[in-house]
PDB file of C-alpha atoms in Angstrom:
ATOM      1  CA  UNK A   1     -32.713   2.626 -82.392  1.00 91.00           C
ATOM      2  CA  UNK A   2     -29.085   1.694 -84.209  1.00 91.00           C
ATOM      3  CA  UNK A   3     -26.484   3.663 -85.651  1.00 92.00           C
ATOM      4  CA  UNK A   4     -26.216   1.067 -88.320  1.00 90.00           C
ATOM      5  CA  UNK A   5     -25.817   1.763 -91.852  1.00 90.00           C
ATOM      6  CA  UNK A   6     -28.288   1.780 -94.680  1.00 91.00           C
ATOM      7  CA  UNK A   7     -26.279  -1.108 -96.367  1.00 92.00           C
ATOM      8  CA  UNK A   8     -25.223  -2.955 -92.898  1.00 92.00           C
ATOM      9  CA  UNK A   9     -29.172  -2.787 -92.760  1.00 89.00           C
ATOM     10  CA  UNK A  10     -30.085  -3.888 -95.581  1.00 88.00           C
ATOM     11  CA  UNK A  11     -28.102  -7.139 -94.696  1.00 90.00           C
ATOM     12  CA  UNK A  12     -29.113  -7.338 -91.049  1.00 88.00           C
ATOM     13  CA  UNK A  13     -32.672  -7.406 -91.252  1.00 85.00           C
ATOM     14  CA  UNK A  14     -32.604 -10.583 -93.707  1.00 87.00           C
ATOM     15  CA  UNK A  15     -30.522 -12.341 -91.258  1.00 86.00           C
ATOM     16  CA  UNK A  16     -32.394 -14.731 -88.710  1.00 77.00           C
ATOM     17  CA  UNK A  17     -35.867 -16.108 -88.430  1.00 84.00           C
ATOM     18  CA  UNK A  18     -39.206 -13.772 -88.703  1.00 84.00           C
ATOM     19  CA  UNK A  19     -39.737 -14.762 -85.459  1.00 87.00           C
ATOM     20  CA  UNK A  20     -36.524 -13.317 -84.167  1.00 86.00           C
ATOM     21  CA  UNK A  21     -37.527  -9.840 -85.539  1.00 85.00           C
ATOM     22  CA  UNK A  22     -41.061 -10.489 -84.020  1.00 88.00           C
ATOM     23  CA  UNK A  23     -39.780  -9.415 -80.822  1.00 88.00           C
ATOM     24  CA  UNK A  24     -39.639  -5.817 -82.049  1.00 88.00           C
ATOM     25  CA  UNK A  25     -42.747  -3.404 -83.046  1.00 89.00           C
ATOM     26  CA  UNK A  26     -40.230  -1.535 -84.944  1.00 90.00           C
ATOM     27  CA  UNK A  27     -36.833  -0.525 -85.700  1.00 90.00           C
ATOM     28  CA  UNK A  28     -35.416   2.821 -85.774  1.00 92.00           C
ATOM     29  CA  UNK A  29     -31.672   3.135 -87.982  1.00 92.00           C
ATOM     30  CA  UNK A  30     -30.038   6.122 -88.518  1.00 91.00           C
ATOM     31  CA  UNK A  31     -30.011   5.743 -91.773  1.00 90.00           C
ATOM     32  CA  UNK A  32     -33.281   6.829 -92.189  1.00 90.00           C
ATOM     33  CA  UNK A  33     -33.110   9.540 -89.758  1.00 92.00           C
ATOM     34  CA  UNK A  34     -30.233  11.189 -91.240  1.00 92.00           C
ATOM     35  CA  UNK A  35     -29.049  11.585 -87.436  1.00 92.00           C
ATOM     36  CA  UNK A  36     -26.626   9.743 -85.427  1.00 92.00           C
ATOM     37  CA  UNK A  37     -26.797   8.504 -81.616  1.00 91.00           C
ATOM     38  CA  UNK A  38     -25.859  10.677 -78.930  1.00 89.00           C
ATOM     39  CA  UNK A  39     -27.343  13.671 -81.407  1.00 92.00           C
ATOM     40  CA  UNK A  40     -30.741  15.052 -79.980  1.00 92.00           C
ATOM     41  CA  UNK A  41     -32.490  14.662 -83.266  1.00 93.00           C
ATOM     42  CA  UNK A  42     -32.152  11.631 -83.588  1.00 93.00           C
ATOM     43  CA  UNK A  43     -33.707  10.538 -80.372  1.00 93.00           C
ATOM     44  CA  UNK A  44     -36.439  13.687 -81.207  1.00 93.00           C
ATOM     45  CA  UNK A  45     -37.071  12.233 -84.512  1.00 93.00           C
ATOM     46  CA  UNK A  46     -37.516   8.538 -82.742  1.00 94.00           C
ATOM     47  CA  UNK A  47     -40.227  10.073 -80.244  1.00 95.00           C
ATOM     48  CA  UNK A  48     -42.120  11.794 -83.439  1.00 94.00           C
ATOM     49  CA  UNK A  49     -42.507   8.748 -85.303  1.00 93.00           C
ATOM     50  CA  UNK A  50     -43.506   6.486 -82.432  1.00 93.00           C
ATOM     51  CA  UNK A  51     -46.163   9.104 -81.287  1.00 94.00           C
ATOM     52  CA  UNK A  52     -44.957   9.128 -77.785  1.00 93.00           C
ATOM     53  CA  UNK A  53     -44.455  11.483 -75.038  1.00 94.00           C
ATOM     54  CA  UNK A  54     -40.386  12.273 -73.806  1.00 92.00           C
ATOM     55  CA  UNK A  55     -41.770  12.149 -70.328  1.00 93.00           C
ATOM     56  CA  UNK A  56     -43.407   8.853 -70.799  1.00 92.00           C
ATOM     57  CA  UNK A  57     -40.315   7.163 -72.106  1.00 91.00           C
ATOM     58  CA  UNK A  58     -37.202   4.974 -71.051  1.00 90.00           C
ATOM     59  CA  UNK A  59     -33.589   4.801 -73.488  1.00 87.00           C
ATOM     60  CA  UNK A  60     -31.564   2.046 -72.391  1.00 86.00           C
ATOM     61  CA  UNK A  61     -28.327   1.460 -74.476  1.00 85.00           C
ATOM     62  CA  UNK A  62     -25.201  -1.013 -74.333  1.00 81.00           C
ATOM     63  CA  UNK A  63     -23.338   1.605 -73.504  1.00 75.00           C
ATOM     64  CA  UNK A  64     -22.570   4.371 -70.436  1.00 65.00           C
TER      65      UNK A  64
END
């Protein structure tokens, strides 16, 4: 889950090794959400696509 941009994207997930990206099941952007981080739908529209419960879940960030 990133606030990056489509085109930042686009350029980001070319970078490193497959394996590096292995690590992750998926990745969320806001870019394709049309939302930005703190905004509820964003984090709404996360849960939706993953098929998981708000109760059942965990957001840690870099940030307070």
């Amino acid at each position: 889950m990133s606030n990056i941009s489509a085109p930042d994207w686009e350029v980001l997930h070319h970078v490193g090794r497959p394996e590096d990206w292995a690590l992750f099941e998926r990745v969320f952007t806001s870019a394709t959400a049309h939302e930005r981080k703190p905004n509820l739908g964003y984090f709404y529209h996360v849960l939706e696509l993953a098929g998981i419960e708000p109760h059942r879940t965990a957001f840690m960030d870099n940030k307070l």
